[in-house]
PDB file of C-alpha atoms in Angstrom:
ATOM      1  CA  MET A  16     -29.189  -6.637 -13.656  1.00 52.00           C
ATOM      2  CA  ILE A  17     -25.713  -5.440 -15.516  1.00 58.00           C
ATOM      3  CA  THR A  18     -26.900  -1.941 -16.091  1.00 65.00           C
ATOM      4  CA  ASP A  19     -27.886  -1.864 -12.613  1.00 68.00           C
ATOM      5  CA  SER A  20     -24.541  -2.892 -11.124  1.00 63.00           C
ATOM      6  CA  ILE A  21     -22.727  -0.635 -13.798  1.00 67.00           C
ATOM      7  CA  ARG A  22     -25.174   2.238 -12.190  1.00 71.00           C
ATOM      8  CA  THR A  23     -24.175   1.286  -9.090  1.00 70.00           C
ATOM      9  CA  ALA A  24     -20.559   1.679  -9.711  1.00 66.00           C
ATOM     10  CA  VAL A  25     -20.554   5.316 -12.017  1.00 71.00           C
ATOM     11  CA  LEU A  26     -23.306   6.785  -9.389  1.00 72.00           C
ATOM     12  CA  ALA A  27     -20.716   5.375  -6.243  1.00 70.00           C
ATOM     13  CA  ALA A  28     -17.414   6.177  -8.351  1.00 69.00           C
ATOM     14  CA  CYS A  29     -19.232   9.748  -8.518  1.00 73.00           C
ATOM     15  CA  CYS A  30     -19.850  10.041  -4.758  1.00 72.00           C
ATOM     16  CA  THR A  31     -16.813   9.102  -4.043  1.00 69.00           C
ATOM     17  CA  ALA A  32     -15.398  11.652  -5.776  1.00 71.00           C
ATOM     18  CA  ILE A  33     -17.752  14.209  -4.199  1.00 75.00           C
ATOM     19  CA  GLY A  34     -16.325  13.210  -1.269  1.00 70.00           C
ATOM     20  CA  LEU A  35     -12.853  13.754  -2.121  1.00 66.00           C
ATOM     21  CA  THR A  36     -13.571  17.545  -3.240  1.00 69.00           C
ATOM     22  CA  ALA A  37     -15.284  18.044   0.093  1.00 69.00           C
ATOM     23  CA  ALA A  38     -12.336  16.601   1.959  1.00 64.00           C
ATOM     24  CA  GLU A  39      -9.528  18.656   0.181  1.00 64.00           C
ATOM     25  CA  TYR A  40     -11.638  21.697   0.932  1.00 66.00           C
ATOM     26  CA  ILE A  41     -11.856  20.571   4.881  1.00 66.00           C
ATOM     27  CA  VAL A  42      -8.465  19.262   5.613  1.00 61.00           C
ATOM     28  CA  PRO A  43      -5.408  20.997   5.051  1.00 60.00           C
ATOM     29  CA  LEU A  44      -3.938  19.847   1.748  1.00 57.00           C
ATOM     30  CA  GLU A  45      -0.139  20.052   2.461  1.00 65.00           C
ATOM     31  CA  LYS A  46       0.102  18.072   5.661  1.00 65.00           C
ATOM     32  CA  PHE A  47      -2.864  15.426   4.301  1.00 64.00           C
ATOM     33  CA  GLU A  48      -2.831  15.277   0.528  1.00 66.00           C
ATOM     34  CA  LYS A  49      -1.421  11.813   0.375  1.00 70.00           C
ATOM     35  CA  GLN A  50      -2.666   9.928   3.056  1.00 70.00           C
ATOM     36  CA  ILE A  51      -6.767  11.506   1.686  1.00 66.00           C
ATOM     37  CA  ARG A  52      -5.485  10.645  -1.919  1.00 68.00           C
ATOM     38  CA  LEU A  53      -4.555   6.759  -1.019  1.00 73.00           C
ATOM     39  CA  ILE A  54      -7.404   5.965   1.362  1.00 72.00           C
ATOM     40  CA  PHE A  55     -10.378   7.518  -1.655  1.00 69.00           C
ATOM     41  CA  ALA A  56      -8.372   5.941  -4.517  1.00 70.00           C
ATOM     42  CA  ILE A  57      -9.100   2.688  -2.064  1.00 75.00           C
ATOM     43  CA  ILE A  58     -12.102   3.713  -1.441  1.00 72.00           C
ATOM     44  CA  MET A  59     -12.397   4.278  -4.914  1.00 67.00           C
ATOM     45  CA  MET A  60     -11.304   0.959  -6.254  1.00 70.00           C
ATOM     46  CA  THR A  61     -13.580  -0.652  -3.483  1.00 72.00           C
ATOM     47  CA  VAL A  62     -16.852   0.994  -4.821  1.00 67.00           C
ATOM     48  CA  ILE A  63     -16.661   0.378  -8.061  1.00 63.00           C
ATOM     49  CA  LEU A  64     -15.366  -3.094  -8.381  1.00 67.00           C
ATOM     50  CA  THR A  65     -18.008  -4.745  -5.779  1.00 66.00           C
ATOM     51  CA  PRO A  66     -20.502  -4.452  -8.094  1.00 61.00           C
ATOM     52  CA  LEU A  67     -18.927  -5.587 -11.022  1.00 59.00           C
ATOM     53  CA  THR A  68     -17.708  -8.431  -9.009  1.00 63.00           C
ATOM     54  CA  LYS A  69     -21.037  -9.448  -8.414  1.00 59.00           C
ATOM     55  CA  ILE A  70     -21.986 -10.213 -12.281  1.00 53.00           C
ATOM     56  CA  THR A  71     -21.584 -13.682 -13.449  1.00 47.00           C
ATOM     57  CA  GLY A  72     -21.679 -15.132 -16.719  1.00 45.00           C
ATOM     58  CA  GLY A  73     -25.072 -15.080 -17.713  1.00 46.00           C
ATOM     59  CA  GLY A  74     -25.412 -11.685 -15.218  1.00 46.00           C
ATOM     60  CA  MET A  75     -26.995 -13.098 -12.379  1.00 44.00           C
ATOM     61  CA  VAL A  76     -25.466 -12.885  -9.405  1.00 46.00           C
ATOM     62  CA  SER A  77     -24.470 -15.937  -7.659  1.00 45.00           C
ATOM     63  CA  ASP A  78     -25.724 -16.275  -4.036  1.00 44.00           C
ATOM     64  CA  ILE A  79     -22.818 -18.817  -3.026  1.00 39.00           C
ATOM     65  CA  HIS A  80     -20.191 -17.091  -4.095  1.00 42.00           C
ATOM     66  CA  GLU A  81     -21.299 -13.303  -3.196  1.00 45.00           C
ATOM     67  CA  THR A  82     -18.977 -11.575  -0.707  1.00 53.00           C
ATOM     68  CA  GLN A  83     -19.820  -8.793   1.333  1.00 60.00           C
ATOM     69  CA  LEU A  84     -16.825  -6.198   2.456  1.00 63.00           C
ATOM     70  CA  THR A  85     -17.043  -4.885   5.966  1.00 73.00           C
ATOM     71  CA  ALA A  86     -15.707  -1.630   7.151  1.00 71.00           C
ATOM     72  CA  GLU A  87     -12.817  -4.132   8.649  1.00 76.00           C
ATOM     73  CA  ASP A  88     -12.297  -6.232   5.968  1.00 77.00           C
ATOM     74  CA  ILE A  89     -11.866  -2.205   3.195  1.00 78.00           C
ATOM     75  CA  THR A  90      -9.613  -1.002   6.671  1.00 78.00           C
ATOM     76  CA  GLU A  91      -7.208  -3.945   6.398  1.00 81.00           C
ATOM     77  CA  ASN A  92      -6.852  -3.706   2.854  1.00 81.00           C
ATOM     78  CA  ALA A  93      -6.615   0.023   3.180  1.00 80.00           C
ATOM     79  CA  LYS A  94      -3.616  -0.899   5.799  1.00 83.00           C
ATOM     80  CA  ARG A  95      -2.252  -3.694   3.771  1.00 85.00           C
ATOM     81  CA  MET A  96      -1.527  -1.451   0.679  1.00 86.00           C
ATOM     82  CA  GLN A  97      -0.104   1.722   3.029  1.00 84.00           C
ATOM     83  CA  GLU A  98       2.216  -0.304   3.654  1.00 86.00           C
ATOM     84  CA  GLN A  99       3.310  -2.165   0.964  1.00 88.00           C
ATOM     85  CA  ALA A 100       3.416   1.863  -0.051  1.00 87.00           C
ATOM     86  CA  ALA A 101       5.603   2.571   2.482  1.00 86.00           C
ATOM     87  CA  ALA A 102       8.169  -0.655   2.049  1.00 88.00           C
ATOM     88  CA  GLU A 103       8.091  -0.151  -1.572  1.00 89.00           C
ATOM     89  CA  SER A 104       9.300   3.680  -1.015  1.00 88.00           C
ATOM     90  CA  ILE A 105      12.043   2.451   1.691  1.00 89.00           C
ATOM     91  CA  ARG A 106      13.489  -0.199  -0.315  1.00 91.00           C
ATOM     92  CA  THR A 107      13.240   2.287  -3.332  1.00 91.00           C
ATOM     93  CA  ALA A 108      15.308   5.107  -1.166  1.00 90.00           C
ATOM     94  CA  LEU A 109      17.694   2.272   0.664  1.00 91.00           C
ATOM     95  CA  ASN A 110      18.590   1.532  -2.783  1.00 90.00           C
ATOM     96  CA  HIS A 111      19.656   4.728  -3.911  1.00 90.00           C
ATOM     97  CA  ALA A 112      21.443   5.045  -0.709  1.00 90.00           C
ATOM     98  CA  LEU A 113      23.560   2.181  -1.330  1.00 91.00           C
ATOM     99  CA  THR A 114      24.282   2.653  -4.640  1.00 90.00           C
ATOM    100  CA  GLU A 115      25.853   6.022  -4.168  1.00 90.00           C
ATOM    101  CA  LYS A 116      27.927   4.480  -1.343  1.00 87.00           C
ATOM    102  CA  GLU A 117      28.848   1.341  -4.491  1.00 88.00           C
ATOM    103  CA  SER A 118      28.145  -1.007  -1.663  1.00 86.00           C
ATOM    104  CA  GLY A 119      27.424  -3.988  -4.514  1.00 89.00           C
ATOM    105  CA  CYS A 120      24.197  -4.377  -2.461  1.00 91.00           C
ATOM    106  CA  THR A 121      20.246  -4.128  -3.234  1.00 93.00           C
ATOM    107  CA  VAL A 122      17.840  -4.183  -1.432  1.00 92.00           C
ATOM    108  CA  GLU A 123      15.261  -7.011  -2.807  1.00 93.00           C
ATOM    109  CA  SER A 124      12.306  -5.924  -0.223  1.00 92.00           C
ATOM    110  CA  VAL A 125      11.204  -4.294   3.221  1.00 91.00           C
ATOM    111  CA  THR A 126       8.986  -5.857   5.852  1.00 92.00           C
ATOM    112  CA  VAL A 127       7.290  -2.743   7.504  1.00 89.00           C
ATOM    113  CA  HIS A 128       4.383  -2.051   9.721  1.00 87.00           C
ATOM    114  CA  ILE A 129       2.406   1.295  10.639  1.00 83.00           C
ATOM    115  CA  PRO A 130       1.159   1.056  14.612  1.00 83.00           C
ATOM    116  CA  GLU A 131      -2.047   3.004  15.352  1.00 79.00           C
ATOM    117  CA  THR A 132       0.067   5.207  16.884  1.00 80.00           C
ATOM    118  CA  GLY A 133       1.486   6.716  13.921  1.00 75.00           C
ATOM    119  CA  GLY A 134       4.767   6.167  12.425  1.00 80.00           C
ATOM    120  CA  ILE A 135       6.216   3.270  10.694  1.00 83.00           C
ATOM    121  CA  ASP A 136       8.455   0.488  12.094  1.00 87.00           C
ATOM    122  CA  ILE A 137      10.674  -1.536   9.858  1.00 88.00           C
ATOM    123  CA  ILE A 138      10.941  -4.966  10.857  1.00 90.00           C
ATOM    124  CA  GLU A 139      13.174  -6.565   7.965  1.00 92.00           C
ATOM    125  CA  VAL A 140      15.287  -5.739   5.160  1.00 93.00           C
ATOM    126  CA  LYS A 141      16.052  -8.835   2.744  1.00 94.00           C
ATOM    127  CA  VAL A 142      19.250  -8.058   0.839  1.00 94.00           C
ATOM    128  CA  THR A 143      21.228  -9.212  -2.088  1.00 92.00           C
ATOM    129  CA  GLY A 144      25.073  -8.861  -2.930  1.00 90.00           C
ATOM    130  CA  ASN A 145      26.890  -8.122  -0.422  1.00 87.00           C
ATOM    131  CA  LEU A 146      26.013  -8.468   2.363  1.00 88.00           C
ATOM    132  CA  LEU A 147      28.327  -7.790   4.638  1.00 89.00           C
ATOM    133  CA  THR A 148      28.757  -4.417   3.252  1.00 88.00           C
ATOM    134  CA  GLY A 149      24.950  -4.129   3.152  1.00 88.00           C
ATOM    135  CA  THR A 150      24.081  -4.904   6.289  1.00 89.00           C
ATOM    136  CA  VAL A 151      26.842  -2.113   8.064  1.00 90.00           C
ATOM    137  CA  CYS A 152      25.501   0.365   5.651  1.00 90.00           C
ATOM    138  CA  LEU A 153      22.289  -0.695   6.611  1.00 90.00           C
ATOM    139  CA  ARG A 154      22.683  -0.697  10.556  1.00 90.00           C
ATOM    140  CA  GLU A 155      24.306   2.604  10.365  1.00 89.00           C
ATOM    141  CA  TRP A 156      20.664   4.216   8.666  1.00 88.00           C
ATOM    142  CA  LEU A 157      18.386   1.915  10.249  1.00 88.00           C
ATOM    143  CA  GLY A 158      19.966   0.968  13.396  1.00 87.00           C
ATOM    144  CA  ASP A 159      20.341  -2.300  14.757  1.00 88.00           C
ATOM    145  CA  SER A 160      16.865  -3.515  15.939  1.00 87.00           C
ATOM    146  CA  ILE A 161      16.423  -4.635  12.007  1.00 87.00           C
ATOM    147  CA  THR A 162      16.768  -7.781  10.919  1.00 90.00           C
ATOM    148  CA  ILE A 163      18.251  -8.126   7.858  1.00 90.00           C
ATOM    149  CA  THR A 164      18.713 -11.267   5.717  1.00 91.00           C
ATOM    150  CA  GLU A 165      20.054 -12.671   2.534  1.00 87.00           C
ATOM    151  CA  GLY A 166      17.388 -13.103   0.018  1.00 78.00           C
ATOM    152  CA  GLY A 167      17.764 -14.520  -3.528  1.00 66.00           C
ATOM    153  CA  GLU A 168      20.385 -14.721  -5.947  1.00 56.00           C
ATOM    154  CA  PRO A 169      21.019 -10.753  -6.958  1.00 46.00           C
ATOM    155  CA  ASP A 170      20.319 -10.438 -10.942  1.00 46.00           C
ATOM    156  CA  ALA A 171      23.378 -10.516 -13.069  1.00 41.00           C
TER     157      ALA A 171
END
């Protein structure tokens, strides 16, 4: 049982790697490189971990705890991971810009939504520190439609 699951995981990883290589030759690499790598990384993790999570203590698959990932689940997980990656990138960029302005404010978290039509919608920005100065800078960069809230206590 365990060897079958490991064999399945390795075979799936190899097939996914072949698919990634083929996609790199078919799709213009410069334009879609990050998106292709993100999608294939998610698929690779899912493919490798799914058979391995079905292994229990005695090497038997538990019928009670067995779950089947559907295409919708994988798509939803990929979308959530993409939104988290975008939010982290935006948070890092905003913190860098706020540091350059010497605002005394830090972005704690950013909440984003990536609609089907494309683009990134910033929904909320949580900040710590000098809320007034931070809000002025963030409104200047992001516009007035973004919700800016005060996060937890700033780190000392």
